[in-house]
């Protein structure tokens, strides 16, 4: 039997993003698209961000999310999606909080 986590509508990042768009907010979504080794969040995890810096969900935790939120602000402004990669091989790995030995790739795109 699979253990599938179910999020109710009040906590699902994609439903929250849809509601934010209906409210007239500019929104980006960050999605974990690939992981190697030990990664804090699985492929398919989402973080939604609005132009004011509000966010909901998780793609990693720690400083990685701060870096993703900062990149999302630019994606919202320009409309140009970005592929971000974080990992211990990167000299910034410890600074952004991926000391777990893994790497993650996160795709950030504007919605709406």
Coordinates of N, CA and C in Angstrom, one line a residue:
X1 N 0.8 -1.2 0.0 CA 0.0 0.0 0.0 C 0.9 1.2 0.0
X2 N 0.6 2.2 -0.9 CA 1.4 3.4 -1.0 C 1.0 4.4 0.1
X3 N 2.0 5.1 0.6 CA 1.7 6.1 1.6 C 1.7 7.4 0.9
X4 N 0.6 7.9 0.6 CA 0.4 9.2 -0.2 C -0.1 10.3 0.8
X5 N 0.7 11.3 0.9 CA 0.3 12.4 1.7 C -0.7 13.2 1.0
X6 N -1.8 13.5 1.6 CA -2.9 14.3 1.0 C -3.0 15.7 1.7
X7 N -2.9 16.7 0.8 CA -3.1 18.1 1.4 C -4.5 18.5 1.1
X8 N -5.1 19.1 2.1 CA -6.4 19.6 1.9 C -6.3 20.9 1.1
X9 N -7.4 21.4 0.6 CA -7.3 22.6 -0.3 C -6.7 23.8 0.4
X10 N -6.9 23.9 1.7 CA -6.3 25.1 2.4 C -4.8 25.1 2.5
X11 N -4.2 23.9 2.2 CA -2.7 23.8 2.3 C -2.0 23.5 1.0
X12 N -2.8 23.1 0.0 CA -2.1 22.7 -1.3 C -1.6 24.0 -2.0
X13 N -0.2 24.0 -2.2 CA 0.4 25.2 -2.8 C -0.2 25.6 -4.2
X14 N -0.6 24.6 -5.0 CA -1.1 25.0 -6.3 C -2.5 25.6 -6.2
X15 N -3.3 25.1 -5.3 CA -4.7 25.7 -5.1 C -4.5 27.1 -4.5
X16 N -3.5 27.3 -3.6 CA -3.3 28.6 -3.0 C -2.8 29.5 -4.2
X17 N -2.0 29.1 -5.1 CA -1.5 29.9 -6.2 C -2.7 30.3 -7.1
X18 N -3.6 29.4 -7.3 CA -4.8 29.7 -8.1 C -5.6 30.8 -7.4
X19 N -5.8 30.6 -6.1 CA -6.6 31.7 -5.4 C -5.9 33.0 -5.4
X20 N -4.5 33.0 -5.3 CA -3.8 34.3 -5.3 C -4.0 34.9 -6.7
X21 N -3.9 34.2 -7.8 CA -4.1 34.7 -9.1 C -5.5 35.3 -9.2
X22 N -6.5 34.6 -8.7 CA -7.9 35.1 -8.8 C -8.0 36.4 -8.0
X23 N -7.2 36.6 -7.0 CA -7.1 37.8 -6.2 C -6.4 38.9 -6.8
X24 N -5.8 38.6 -8.0 CA -5.1 39.7 -8.8 C -3.6 39.7 -8.5
X25 N -3.1 38.8 -7.7 CA -1.6 38.8 -7.4 C -0.8 38.2 -8.6
X26 N 0.4 38.7 -8.7 CA 1.4 38.1 -9.7 C 2.0 37.0 -8.9
X27 N 2.1 35.8 -9.5 CA 2.5 34.6 -8.8 C 3.5 33.8 -9.7
X28 N 4.5 33.2 -9.0 CA 5.4 32.2 -9.6 C 5.3 30.9 -8.8
X29 N 5.6 29.8 -9.5 CA 5.7 28.5 -8.8 C 7.1 27.9 -9.0
X30 N 7.7 27.4 -7.9 CA 8.9 26.7 -8.0 C 8.6 25.2 -7.8
X31 N 9.2 24.3 -8.6 CA 8.9 22.9 -8.6 C 10.2 22.2 -8.6
X32 N 10.4 21.2 -7.6 CA 11.5 20.3 -7.6 C 11.4 19.4 -8.8
X33 N 12.3 19.4 -9.8 CA 12.2 18.6 -11.0 C 13.2 17.5 -11.0
X34 N 14.2 17.5 -10.1 CA 15.2 16.5 -10.1 C 16.0 16.5 -8.8
X35 N 16.3 15.4 -8.2 CA 17.1 15.3 -7.0 C 18.2 14.2 -7.2
X36 N 19.3 14.4 -6.5 CA 20.3 13.4 -6.5 C 20.8 13.2 -5.1
X37 N 21.0 12.0 -4.6 CA 21.4 11.8 -3.2 C 20.4 12.2 -2.2
X38 N 20.8 12.7 -1.1 CA 19.9 13.0 0.0 C 19.3 14.4 -0.3
X39 N 18.0 14.5 -0.5 CA 17.3 15.8 -0.7 C 16.2 15.9 0.3
X40 N 16.0 17.1 0.8 CA 14.9 17.3 1.8 C 13.5 17.1 1.3
X41 N 13.3 17.4 0.0 CA 11.9 17.4 -0.5 C 11.9 16.6 -1.8
X42 N 10.9 15.8 -2.1 CA 10.9 14.9 -3.3 C 10.6 15.7 -4.6
X43 N 10.9 15.1 -5.7 CA 10.5 15.6 -7.0 C 9.0 15.9 -7.0
X44 N 8.5 17.0 -7.5 CA 7.1 17.4 -7.6 C 6.7 18.3 -6.4
X45 N 7.6 18.6 -5.5 CA 7.3 19.5 -4.4 C 7.2 20.9 -4.9
X46 N 6.3 21.7 -4.4 CA 6.0 23.1 -4.9 C 6.2 24.1 -3.8
X47 N 6.7 25.3 -4.3 CA 6.7 26.5 -3.5 C 6.1 27.6 -4.3
X48 N 5.0 28.2 -3.9 CA 4.4 29.3 -4.6 C 4.8 30.6 -4.0
X49 N 5.1 31.6 -4.8 CA 5.6 32.9 -4.3 C 4.8 34.0 -5.0
X50 N 4.4 35.1 -4.3 CA 3.8 36.2 -5.0 C 4.8 37.4 -5.1
X51 N 4.4 38.4 -5.8 CA 5.3 39.6 -6.0 C 5.7 40.3 -4.8
X52 N 4.9 40.1 -3.7 CA 5.2 40.8 -2.4 C 6.1 40.0 -1.6
X53 N 6.5 38.8 -2.0 CA 7.4 37.9 -1.3 C 6.7 37.0 -0.3
X54 N 5.3 36.9 -0.4 CA 4.6 35.9 0.4 C 4.8 34.6 -0.3
X55 N 4.9 33.5 0.5 CA 5.1 32.2 -0.1 C 4.4 31.1 0.7
X56 N 4.2 30.0 0.1 CA 3.6 28.8 0.7 C 4.1 27.6 0.0
X57 N 4.4 26.5 0.8 CA 4.9 25.3 0.3 C 6.3 25.2 0.7
X58 N 7.0 24.2 0.0 CA 8.4 24.0 0.3 C 9.1 23.2 -0.8
X59 N 10.3 23.7 -1.2 CA 11.1 22.9 -2.2 C 12.4 22.4 -1.5
X60 N 12.7 22.8 -0.3 CA 13.9 22.3 0.3 C 14.0 22.7 1.8
X61 N 13.8 23.9 2.1 CA 13.9 24.3 3.5 C 15.2 25.1 3.6
X62 N 15.3 25.8 4.7 CA 16.6 26.5 5.0 C 16.8 27.7 4.0
X63 N 18.0 28.0 3.8 CA 18.4 29.1 2.9 C 18.1 28.8 1.5
X64 N 17.9 27.6 1.0 CA 17.6 27.3 -0.4 C 16.3 28.0 -0.7
X65 N 15.3 27.9 0.2 CA 14.1 28.6 -0.1 C 14.2 30.1 -0.2
X66 N 15.0 30.7 0.6 CA 15.3 32.1 0.5 C 15.9 32.5 -0.9
X67 N 16.8 31.6 -1.4 CA 17.4 31.9 -2.7 C 16.3 31.7 -3.8
X68 N 15.5 30.7 -3.7 CA 14.4 30.4 -4.7 C 13.4 31.6 -4.7
X69 N 13.0 32.1 -3.5 CA 12.1 33.2 -3.4 C 12.7 34.5 -4.1
X70 N 14.0 34.7 -3.9 CA 14.6 35.8 -4.5 C 14.6 35.7 -6.0
X71 N 14.9 34.5 -6.5 CA 14.9 34.3 -8.0 C 13.5 34.4 -8.5
X72 N 12.5 34.0 -7.7 CA 11.1 34.0 -8.2 C 10.7 35.5 -8.4
X73 N 11.2 36.4 -7.6 CA 10.8 37.8 -7.8 C 11.2 38.3 -9.1
X74 N 12.4 37.9 -9.6 CA 12.9 38.3 -10.9 C 12.0 37.6 -12.0
X75 N 11.7 36.3 -11.8 CA 10.9 35.6 -12.8 C 9.5 36.2 -12.9
X76 N 8.9 36.7 -11.8 CA 7.6 37.3 -11.8 C 7.8 38.6 -12.6
X77 N 8.8 39.4 -12.4 CA 9.0 40.7 -13.1 C 9.3 40.5 -14.6
X78 N 10.1 39.5 -14.9 CA 10.5 39.4 -16.4 C 9.7 38.4 -17.1
X79 N 9.0 37.5 -16.4 CA 8.2 36.5 -17.1 C 9.1 35.4 -17.7
X80 N 10.4 35.4 -17.5 CA 11.3 34.4 -18.0 C 11.6 33.3 -16.9
X81 N 11.2 32.1 -17.3 CA 11.5 31.0 -16.3 C 13.0 30.7 -16.1
X82 N 13.3 30.1 -15.0 CA 14.7 29.7 -14.6 C 14.8 28.3 -14.1
X83 N 15.9 27.7 -14.4 CA 16.2 26.4 -13.8 C 17.3 26.7 -12.8
X84 N 17.1 26.3 -11.5 CA 18.1 26.6 -10.5 C 18.6 25.2 -10.0
X85 N 19.9 25.2 -9.6 CA 20.5 24.0 -9.1 C 21.2 24.3 -7.8
X86 N 21.0 23.5 -6.8 CA 21.7 23.6 -5.5 C 22.3 22.3 -5.1
X87 N 23.5 22.3 -4.6 CA 24.1 21.1 -4.2 C 25.5 21.3 -3.5
X88 N 26.0 20.2 -2.9 CA 27.2 20.3 -2.2 C 28.4 20.5 -3.1
X89 N 28.3 20.2 -4.3 CA 29.4 20.4 -5.2 C 29.6 21.9 -5.6
X90 N 28.5 22.6 -5.4 CA 28.5 24.0 -5.6 C 29.2 24.7 -4.4
X91 N 30.0 25.7 -4.7 CA 30.7 26.4 -3.7 C 29.7 27.2 -2.7
X92 N 28.5 27.4 -3.2 CA 27.5 28.1 -2.3 C 26.7 27.1 -1.5
X93 N 26.9 25.8 -1.7 CA 26.1 24.8 -1.0 C 25.9 25.0 0.5
X94 N 27.0 25.2 1.2 CA 26.8 25.4 2.6 C 26.1 26.7 2.9
X95 N 26.3 27.7 2.1 CA 25.7 29.0 2.4 C 24.2 28.9 2.2
X96 N 23.7 28.1 1.2 CA 22.3 28.0 1.0 C 21.7 26.8 1.7
X97 N 22.4 26.1 2.4 CA 21.8 25.1 3.3 C 21.7 23.7 2.8
X98 N 22.4 23.3 1.7 CA 22.3 21.9 1.3 C 23.5 21.1 1.7
X99 N 23.7 21.0 3.0 CA 24.8 20.3 3.6 C 24.5 18.8 3.7
X100 N 23.4 18.4 3.2 CA 22.9 17.0 3.4 C 23.6 16.0 2.4
X101 N 24.4 16.5 1.5 CA 25.1 15.7 0.5 C 24.3 15.5 -0.8
X102 N 23.2 16.1 -0.9 CA 22.4 15.9 -2.1 C 22.5 17.1 -3.0
X103 N 21.8 17.0 -4.1 CA 21.6 18.1 -5.1 C 20.1 18.2 -5.5
X104 N 19.6 19.3 -5.7 CA 18.3 19.5 -6.3 C 18.3 20.4 -7.4
X105 N 17.4 20.2 -8.3 CA 17.1 21.1 -9.5 C 15.7 21.6 -9.3
X106 N 15.5 23.0 -9.4 CA 14.2 23.6 -9.1 C 13.9 24.5 -10.3
X107 N 12.7 24.3 -10.9 CA 12.3 25.1 -12.1 C 11.3 26.1 -11.5
X108 N 11.6 27.4 -11.9 CA 10.7 28.5 -11.4 C 10.1 29.2 -12.6
X109 N 8.7 29.3 -12.6 CA 8.0 29.9 -13.7 C 6.9 30.8 -13.2
X110 N 6.6 31.8 -14.0 CA 5.5 32.7 -13.6 C 4.2 32.0 -14.0
X111 N 3.1 32.2 -13.2 CA 1.8 31.6 -13.5 C 0.9 32.8 -14.0
X112 N -0.1 32.4 -14.7 CA -1.1 33.4 -15.2 C -0.8 34.1 -16.4

